[in-house]
Coordinates of C-alpha atoms and ligand atoms in Angstrom, one line a residue:
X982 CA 0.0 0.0 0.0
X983 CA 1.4 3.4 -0.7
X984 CA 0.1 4.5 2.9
X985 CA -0.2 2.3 5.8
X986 CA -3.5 2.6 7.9
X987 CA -2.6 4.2 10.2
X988 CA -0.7 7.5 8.4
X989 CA -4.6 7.3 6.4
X990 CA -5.9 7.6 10.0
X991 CA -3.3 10.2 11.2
X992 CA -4.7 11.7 7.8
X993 CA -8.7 11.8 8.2
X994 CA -8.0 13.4 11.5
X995 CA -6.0 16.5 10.2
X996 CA -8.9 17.1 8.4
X997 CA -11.1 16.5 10.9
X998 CA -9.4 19.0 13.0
X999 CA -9.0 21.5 9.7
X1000 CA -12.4 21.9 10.0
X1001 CA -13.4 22.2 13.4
X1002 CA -14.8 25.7 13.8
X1003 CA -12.7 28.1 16.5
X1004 CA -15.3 30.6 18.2
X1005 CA -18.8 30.0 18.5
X1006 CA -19.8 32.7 15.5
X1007 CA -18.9 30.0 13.7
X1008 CA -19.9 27.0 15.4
X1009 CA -23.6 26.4 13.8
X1010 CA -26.6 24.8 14.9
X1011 CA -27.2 24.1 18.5
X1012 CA -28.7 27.7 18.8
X1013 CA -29.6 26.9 22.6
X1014 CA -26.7 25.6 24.1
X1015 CA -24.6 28.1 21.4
X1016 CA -26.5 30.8 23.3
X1017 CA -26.5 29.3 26.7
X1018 CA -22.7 29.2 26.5
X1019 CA -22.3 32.3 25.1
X1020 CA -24.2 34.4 28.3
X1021 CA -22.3 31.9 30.9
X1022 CA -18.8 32.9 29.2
X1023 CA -19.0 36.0 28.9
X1024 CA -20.6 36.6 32.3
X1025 CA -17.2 34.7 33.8
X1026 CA -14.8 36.9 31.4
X1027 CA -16.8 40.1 32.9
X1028 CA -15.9 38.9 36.3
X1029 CA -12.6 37.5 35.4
X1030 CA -13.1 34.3 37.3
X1031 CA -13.2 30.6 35.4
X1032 CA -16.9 29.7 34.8
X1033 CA -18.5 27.2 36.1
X1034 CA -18.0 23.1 35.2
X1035 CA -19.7 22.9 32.2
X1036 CA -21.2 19.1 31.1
X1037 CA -22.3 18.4 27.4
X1038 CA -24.2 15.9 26.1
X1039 CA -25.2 13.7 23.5
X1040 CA -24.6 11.8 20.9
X1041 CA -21.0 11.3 19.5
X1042 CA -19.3 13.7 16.6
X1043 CA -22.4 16.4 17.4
X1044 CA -19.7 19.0 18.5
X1045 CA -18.9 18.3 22.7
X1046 CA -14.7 18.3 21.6
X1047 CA -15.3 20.9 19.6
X1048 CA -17.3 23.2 21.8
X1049 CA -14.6 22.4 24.6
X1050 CA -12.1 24.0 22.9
X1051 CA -14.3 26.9 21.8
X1052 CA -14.7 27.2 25.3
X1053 CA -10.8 27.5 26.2
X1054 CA -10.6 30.1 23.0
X1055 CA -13.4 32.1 24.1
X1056 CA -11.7 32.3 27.6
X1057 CA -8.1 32.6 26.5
X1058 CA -7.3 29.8 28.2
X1059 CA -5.2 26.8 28.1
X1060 CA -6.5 23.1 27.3
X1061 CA -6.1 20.3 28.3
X1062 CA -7.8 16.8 26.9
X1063 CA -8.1 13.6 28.6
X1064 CA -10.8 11.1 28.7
X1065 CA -13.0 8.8 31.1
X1066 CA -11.2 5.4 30.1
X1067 CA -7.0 6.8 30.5
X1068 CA -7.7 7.7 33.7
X1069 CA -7.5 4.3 35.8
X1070 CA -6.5 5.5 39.0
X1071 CA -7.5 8.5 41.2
X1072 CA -3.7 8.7 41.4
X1073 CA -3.5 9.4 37.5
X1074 CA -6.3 12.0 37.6
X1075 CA -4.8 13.8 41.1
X1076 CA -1.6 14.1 38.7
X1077 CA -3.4 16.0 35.7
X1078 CA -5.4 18.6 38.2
X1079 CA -2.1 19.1 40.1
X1080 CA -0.3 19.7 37.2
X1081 CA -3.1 22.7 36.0
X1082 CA -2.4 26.3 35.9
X1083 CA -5.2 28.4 36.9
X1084 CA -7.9 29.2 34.7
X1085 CA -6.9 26.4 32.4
X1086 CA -10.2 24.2 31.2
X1087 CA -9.5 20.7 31.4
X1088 CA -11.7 18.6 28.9
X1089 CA -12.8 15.0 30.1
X1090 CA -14.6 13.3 27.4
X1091 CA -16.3 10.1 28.0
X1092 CA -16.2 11.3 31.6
X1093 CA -19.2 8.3 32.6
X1094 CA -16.5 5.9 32.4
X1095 CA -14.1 7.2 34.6
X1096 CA -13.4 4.9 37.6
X1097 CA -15.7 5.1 40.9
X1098 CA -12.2 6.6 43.5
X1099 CA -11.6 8.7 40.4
X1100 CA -14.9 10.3 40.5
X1101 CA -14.9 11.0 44.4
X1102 CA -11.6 12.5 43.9
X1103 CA -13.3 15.0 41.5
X1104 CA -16.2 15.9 43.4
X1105 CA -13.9 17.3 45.7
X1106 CA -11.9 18.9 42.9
X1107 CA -14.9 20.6 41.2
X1108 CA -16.1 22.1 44.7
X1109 CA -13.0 23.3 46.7
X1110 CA -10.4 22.9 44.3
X1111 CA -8.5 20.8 46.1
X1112 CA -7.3 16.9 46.6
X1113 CA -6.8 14.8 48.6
X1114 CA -3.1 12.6 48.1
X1115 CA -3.1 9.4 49.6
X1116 CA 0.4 8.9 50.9
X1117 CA 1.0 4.6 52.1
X1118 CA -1.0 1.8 52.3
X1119 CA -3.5 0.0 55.0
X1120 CA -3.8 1.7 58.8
X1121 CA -0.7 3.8 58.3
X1122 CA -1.8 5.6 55.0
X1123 CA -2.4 9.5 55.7
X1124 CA -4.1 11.6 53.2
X1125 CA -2.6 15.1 52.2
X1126 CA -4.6 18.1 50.9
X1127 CA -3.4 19.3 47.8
X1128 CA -4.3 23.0 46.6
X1129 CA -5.0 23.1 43.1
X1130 CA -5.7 26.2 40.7
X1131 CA -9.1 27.5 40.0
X1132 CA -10.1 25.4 36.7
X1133 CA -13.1 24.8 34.3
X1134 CA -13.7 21.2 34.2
X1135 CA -15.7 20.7 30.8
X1136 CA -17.5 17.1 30.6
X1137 CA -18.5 15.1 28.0
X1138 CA -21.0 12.2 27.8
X1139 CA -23.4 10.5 25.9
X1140 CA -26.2 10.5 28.0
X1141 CA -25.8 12.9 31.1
X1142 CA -28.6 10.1 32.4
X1143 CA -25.4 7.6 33.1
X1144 CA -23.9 10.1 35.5
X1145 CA -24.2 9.9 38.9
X1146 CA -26.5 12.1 40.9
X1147 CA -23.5 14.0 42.5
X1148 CA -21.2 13.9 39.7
X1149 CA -24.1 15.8 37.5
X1150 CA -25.1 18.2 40.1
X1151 CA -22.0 19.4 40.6
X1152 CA -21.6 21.1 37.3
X1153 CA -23.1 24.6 36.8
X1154 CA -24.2 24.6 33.3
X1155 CA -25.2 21.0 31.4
X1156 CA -25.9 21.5 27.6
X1157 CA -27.7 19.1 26.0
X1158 CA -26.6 18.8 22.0
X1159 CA -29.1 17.8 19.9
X1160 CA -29.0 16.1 16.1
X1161 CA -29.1 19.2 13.8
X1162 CA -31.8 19.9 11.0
X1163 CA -30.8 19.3 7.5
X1164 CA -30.5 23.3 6.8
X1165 CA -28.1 23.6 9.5
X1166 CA -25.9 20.1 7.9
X1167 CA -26.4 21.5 4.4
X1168 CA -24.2 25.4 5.6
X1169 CA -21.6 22.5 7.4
X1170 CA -21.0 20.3 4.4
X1171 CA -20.9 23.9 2.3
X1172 CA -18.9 25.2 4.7
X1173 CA -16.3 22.2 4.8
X1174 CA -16.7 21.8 0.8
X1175 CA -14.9 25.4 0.8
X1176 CA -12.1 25.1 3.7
X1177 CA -11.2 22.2 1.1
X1178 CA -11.7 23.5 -1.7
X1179 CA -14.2 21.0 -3.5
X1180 CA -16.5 22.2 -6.3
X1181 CA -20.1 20.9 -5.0
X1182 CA -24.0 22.4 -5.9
X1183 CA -26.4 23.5 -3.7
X1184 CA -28.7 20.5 -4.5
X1185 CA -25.7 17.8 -3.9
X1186 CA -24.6 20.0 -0.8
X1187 CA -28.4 19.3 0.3
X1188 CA -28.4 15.3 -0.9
X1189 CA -25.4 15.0 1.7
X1190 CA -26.7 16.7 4.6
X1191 CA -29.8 14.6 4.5
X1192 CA -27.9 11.3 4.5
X1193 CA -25.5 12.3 7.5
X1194 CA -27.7 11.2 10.4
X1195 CA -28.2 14.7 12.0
X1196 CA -24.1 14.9 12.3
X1197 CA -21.5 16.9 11.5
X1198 CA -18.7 14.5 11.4
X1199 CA -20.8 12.1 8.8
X1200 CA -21.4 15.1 6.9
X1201 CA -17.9 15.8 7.1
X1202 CA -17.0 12.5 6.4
X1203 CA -19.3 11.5 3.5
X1204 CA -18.4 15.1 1.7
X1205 CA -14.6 13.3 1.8
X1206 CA -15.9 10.2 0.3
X1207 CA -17.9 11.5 -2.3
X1208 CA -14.8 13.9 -3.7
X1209 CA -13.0 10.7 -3.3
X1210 CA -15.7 8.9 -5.8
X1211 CA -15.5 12.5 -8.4
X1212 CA -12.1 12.5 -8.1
X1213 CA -12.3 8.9 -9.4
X1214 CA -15.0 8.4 -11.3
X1215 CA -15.2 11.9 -12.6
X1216 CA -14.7 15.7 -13.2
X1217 CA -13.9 16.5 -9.3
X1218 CA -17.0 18.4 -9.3
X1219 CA -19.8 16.9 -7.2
X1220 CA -23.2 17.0 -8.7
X1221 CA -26.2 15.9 -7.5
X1222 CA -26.3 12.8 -9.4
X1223 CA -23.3 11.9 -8.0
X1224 CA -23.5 12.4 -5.1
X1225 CA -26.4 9.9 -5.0
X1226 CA -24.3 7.0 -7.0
X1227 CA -21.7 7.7 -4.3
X1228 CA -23.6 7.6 -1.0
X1229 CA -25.4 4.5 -2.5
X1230 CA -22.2 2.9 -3.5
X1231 CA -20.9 3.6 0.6
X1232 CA -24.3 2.6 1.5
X1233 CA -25.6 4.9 3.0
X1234 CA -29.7 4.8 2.6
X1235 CA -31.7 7.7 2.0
X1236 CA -33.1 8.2 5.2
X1237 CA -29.3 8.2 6.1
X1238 CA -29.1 4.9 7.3
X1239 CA -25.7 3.4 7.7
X1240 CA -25.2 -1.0 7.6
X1241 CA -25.0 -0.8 11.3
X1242 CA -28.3 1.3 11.9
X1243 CA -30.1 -0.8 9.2
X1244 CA -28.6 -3.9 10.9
X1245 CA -30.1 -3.3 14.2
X1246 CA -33.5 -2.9 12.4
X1247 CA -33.5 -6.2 10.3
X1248 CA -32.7 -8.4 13.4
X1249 CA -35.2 -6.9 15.3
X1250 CA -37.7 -7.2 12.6
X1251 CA -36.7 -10.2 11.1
X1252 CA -34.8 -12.2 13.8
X1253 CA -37.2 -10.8 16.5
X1254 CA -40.6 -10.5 15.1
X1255 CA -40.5 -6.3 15.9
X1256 CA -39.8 -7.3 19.6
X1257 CA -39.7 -6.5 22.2
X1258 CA -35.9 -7.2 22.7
X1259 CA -33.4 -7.2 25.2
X1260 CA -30.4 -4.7 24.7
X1261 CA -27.7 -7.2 24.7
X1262 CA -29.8 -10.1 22.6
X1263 CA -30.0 -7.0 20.2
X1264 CA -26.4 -6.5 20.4
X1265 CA -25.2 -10.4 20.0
X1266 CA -27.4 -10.3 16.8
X1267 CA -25.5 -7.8 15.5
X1268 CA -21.9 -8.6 16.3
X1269 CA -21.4 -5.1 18.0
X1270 CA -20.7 -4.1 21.9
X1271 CA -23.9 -3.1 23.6
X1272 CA -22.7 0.4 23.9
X1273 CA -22.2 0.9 20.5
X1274 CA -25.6 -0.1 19.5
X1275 CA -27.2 1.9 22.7
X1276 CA -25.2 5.0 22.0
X1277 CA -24.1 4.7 18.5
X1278 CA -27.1 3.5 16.4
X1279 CA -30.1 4.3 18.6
X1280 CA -30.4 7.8 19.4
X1281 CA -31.0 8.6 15.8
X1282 CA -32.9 5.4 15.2
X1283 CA -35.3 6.4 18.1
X1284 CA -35.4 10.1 16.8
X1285 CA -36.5 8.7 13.1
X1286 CA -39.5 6.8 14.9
X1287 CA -38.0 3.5 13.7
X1288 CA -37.5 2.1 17.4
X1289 CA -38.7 2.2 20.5
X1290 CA -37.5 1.9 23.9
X1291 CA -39.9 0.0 26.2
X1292 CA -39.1 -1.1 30.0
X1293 CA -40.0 -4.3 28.4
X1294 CA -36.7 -4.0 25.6
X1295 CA -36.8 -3.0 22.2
X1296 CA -39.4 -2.9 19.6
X1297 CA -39.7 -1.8 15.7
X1298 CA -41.9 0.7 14.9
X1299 CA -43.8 0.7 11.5
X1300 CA -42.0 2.8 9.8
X1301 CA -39.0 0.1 10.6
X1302 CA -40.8 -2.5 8.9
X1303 CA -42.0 -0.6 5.8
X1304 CA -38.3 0.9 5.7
X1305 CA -36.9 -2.5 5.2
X1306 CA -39.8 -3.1 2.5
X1307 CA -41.3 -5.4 4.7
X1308 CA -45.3 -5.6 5.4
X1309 CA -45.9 -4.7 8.9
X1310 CA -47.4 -7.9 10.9
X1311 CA -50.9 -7.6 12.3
X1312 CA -49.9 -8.5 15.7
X1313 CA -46.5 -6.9 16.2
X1314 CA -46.3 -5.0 19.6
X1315 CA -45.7 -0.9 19.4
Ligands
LIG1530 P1 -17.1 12.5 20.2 O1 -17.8 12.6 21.4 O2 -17.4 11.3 19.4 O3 -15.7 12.8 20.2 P2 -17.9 15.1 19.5 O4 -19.3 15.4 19.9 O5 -16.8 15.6 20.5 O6 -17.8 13.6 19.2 P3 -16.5 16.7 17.6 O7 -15.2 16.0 17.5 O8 -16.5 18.0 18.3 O9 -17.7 15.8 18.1 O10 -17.0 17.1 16.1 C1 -16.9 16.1 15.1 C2 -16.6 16.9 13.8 O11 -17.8 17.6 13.4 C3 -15.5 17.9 13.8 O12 -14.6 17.7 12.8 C4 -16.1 19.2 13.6 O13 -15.4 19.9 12.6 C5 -17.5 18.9 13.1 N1 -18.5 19.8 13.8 C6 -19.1 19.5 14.9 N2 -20.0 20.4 15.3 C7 -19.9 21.3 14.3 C8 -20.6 22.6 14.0 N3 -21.6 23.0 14.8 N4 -20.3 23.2 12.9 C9 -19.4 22.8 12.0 N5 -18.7 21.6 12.2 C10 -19.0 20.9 13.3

């Protein structure tokens, strides 16, 4: 191969980051939290203190990163990223909050899956700024408070629903991110379609946004693959038409259906006569980690009205069946 994987890898994410909007002018869609975050920020710079611990949430590529270090830039301040699953120890997390200068916002993304003594150490973080240092083991271990700056922790989950009680009450602003309308994807993928400097039309600009699921990184993503396909296949310039060979060729359905999305919905409906289902049946059916089809496929199969969560599991809604051009059964549960 003229590139190994991962230098293609190393490559998607240059662009990724080449178009990651810098201040929140430009960041669009997500008018509330956009203008929720805009009051609490520059309330803080007015007062010159660090806002308040900020926690954002929903579904993944809808903007939390990217908002984070809007944040940072709107504040002038120094980031710093970590996630949920590096820190493994309260020990590793007391390291990264000593190590802070004040002001700085320190971004914890997937921050439900942080470790349970990693989390109490936190609380205390968030509320007095300071930790707690464990020094020794058993009866003789002595625990040494540790000033730390004043910081903005900014959060990032899924579903602020996994948090815990304390963990969520102690931020003072949560920001729920929603999927965006197709007029708001359409400006993205324009937008993006310029920073690189593809040739597309309104209408295929359009076609795009439709298929990306209600998110900007598939937009982003499927505007790469379809220059990919008219680089290939044709002039460079992407026309409606072509677009539509090209997302059909990636399969990607018109309702913007991916194979894992439409995967979920054919073993429930075919496997599972429309339900109900168990989470982790569902997810054995589909050779995928539960998590991936509770986070990753259903949020936008449940905002589409093609599933349904019931206490008693899973179930296909109509539309499911007739989207997968089968009849609906007369006694399927909704
Ligand atoms: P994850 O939680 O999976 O990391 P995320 O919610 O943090 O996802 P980001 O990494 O912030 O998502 O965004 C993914 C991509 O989508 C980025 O490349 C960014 O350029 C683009 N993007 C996100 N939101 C917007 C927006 N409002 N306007 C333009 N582009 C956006």
């Amino acid at each position: 191969p003229l590139v190994s994987a991962d230098a293609a890898d190393l490559e998607e994410r240059k662009i990724e980051s080449a178009l990651r909007p810098r201040t929140l002018a430009e960041f669009g869609g997500q008018r509330r939290v956009s203008e929720q975050l805009e009051l609490v920020l520059h309330a803080a710079r007015g007062r010159n203190r660090a806002p308040d611990h900020v926690l954002l949430s929903g579904p993944p590529g809808l903007g939390k990163t990217t908002l984070a270090m809007i944040i940072a830039a709107e504040l002038s301040a120094p980031l710093r990223i970590t996630s949920g699953p590096a820190i493994q120890h309260a020990g590793d997390l007391a390291a990264i909050l000593s190590g802070l200068s004040e002001g700085e916002v320190l971004f914890l993304d997937e921050i439900h899956r942080m470790s349970r003594p990693a989390e109490e150490l936190l609380y205390m973080a968030m509320e007095d700024f300071r930790v707690d240092v464990i020094v020794g083991k058993g009866p003789g271990a002595t625990a040494i408070p540790l000033e730390i700056p004043p910081f903005t922790l900014v959060g990032a989950t899924t579903r602020a629903g996994l948090l815990p009680g304390p963990l969520r009450d102690r931020f003072g602003f949560t920001g729920h991110l929603e999927f965006y309308e197709a007029v708001e994807l359409e400006k993205i993928v324009n937008r993006s379609a310029a920073l690189l400097d593809v040739d597309i039309t309104p209408e295929a600009a359009g076609e795009i946004a439709s298929r990306s699921r209600g998110t900007p990184r598939i937009a982003n993503r499927l505007l790469r693959r379809v220059r990919d396909f008219a680089e290939v296949r044709a002039d460079g310039i992407i026309t409606i038409a072509l677009s539509r060979s090209a997302l059909d060729l990636y399969e990607v359905d018109k309702m913007g259906l991916d194979r894992l999305d439409r995967g979920v919905l054919d073993a429930l409906c075919r496997r599972f006569g429309g339900g109900p289902v168990g989470l982790s049946t569902l997810a054995v059916a589909v050779g995928e980690e539960r998590e991936t089809v509770e986070e990753v496929a259903e949020p936008f199969l449940v905002r589409s009205g093609y599933l349904a969560r019931t206490p008693r599991g899973r179930v296909a809604t109509p539309a499911a069946w007739r989207h997968l051009g089968l009849s609906v059964p007369k006694n399927a549960t909704f």
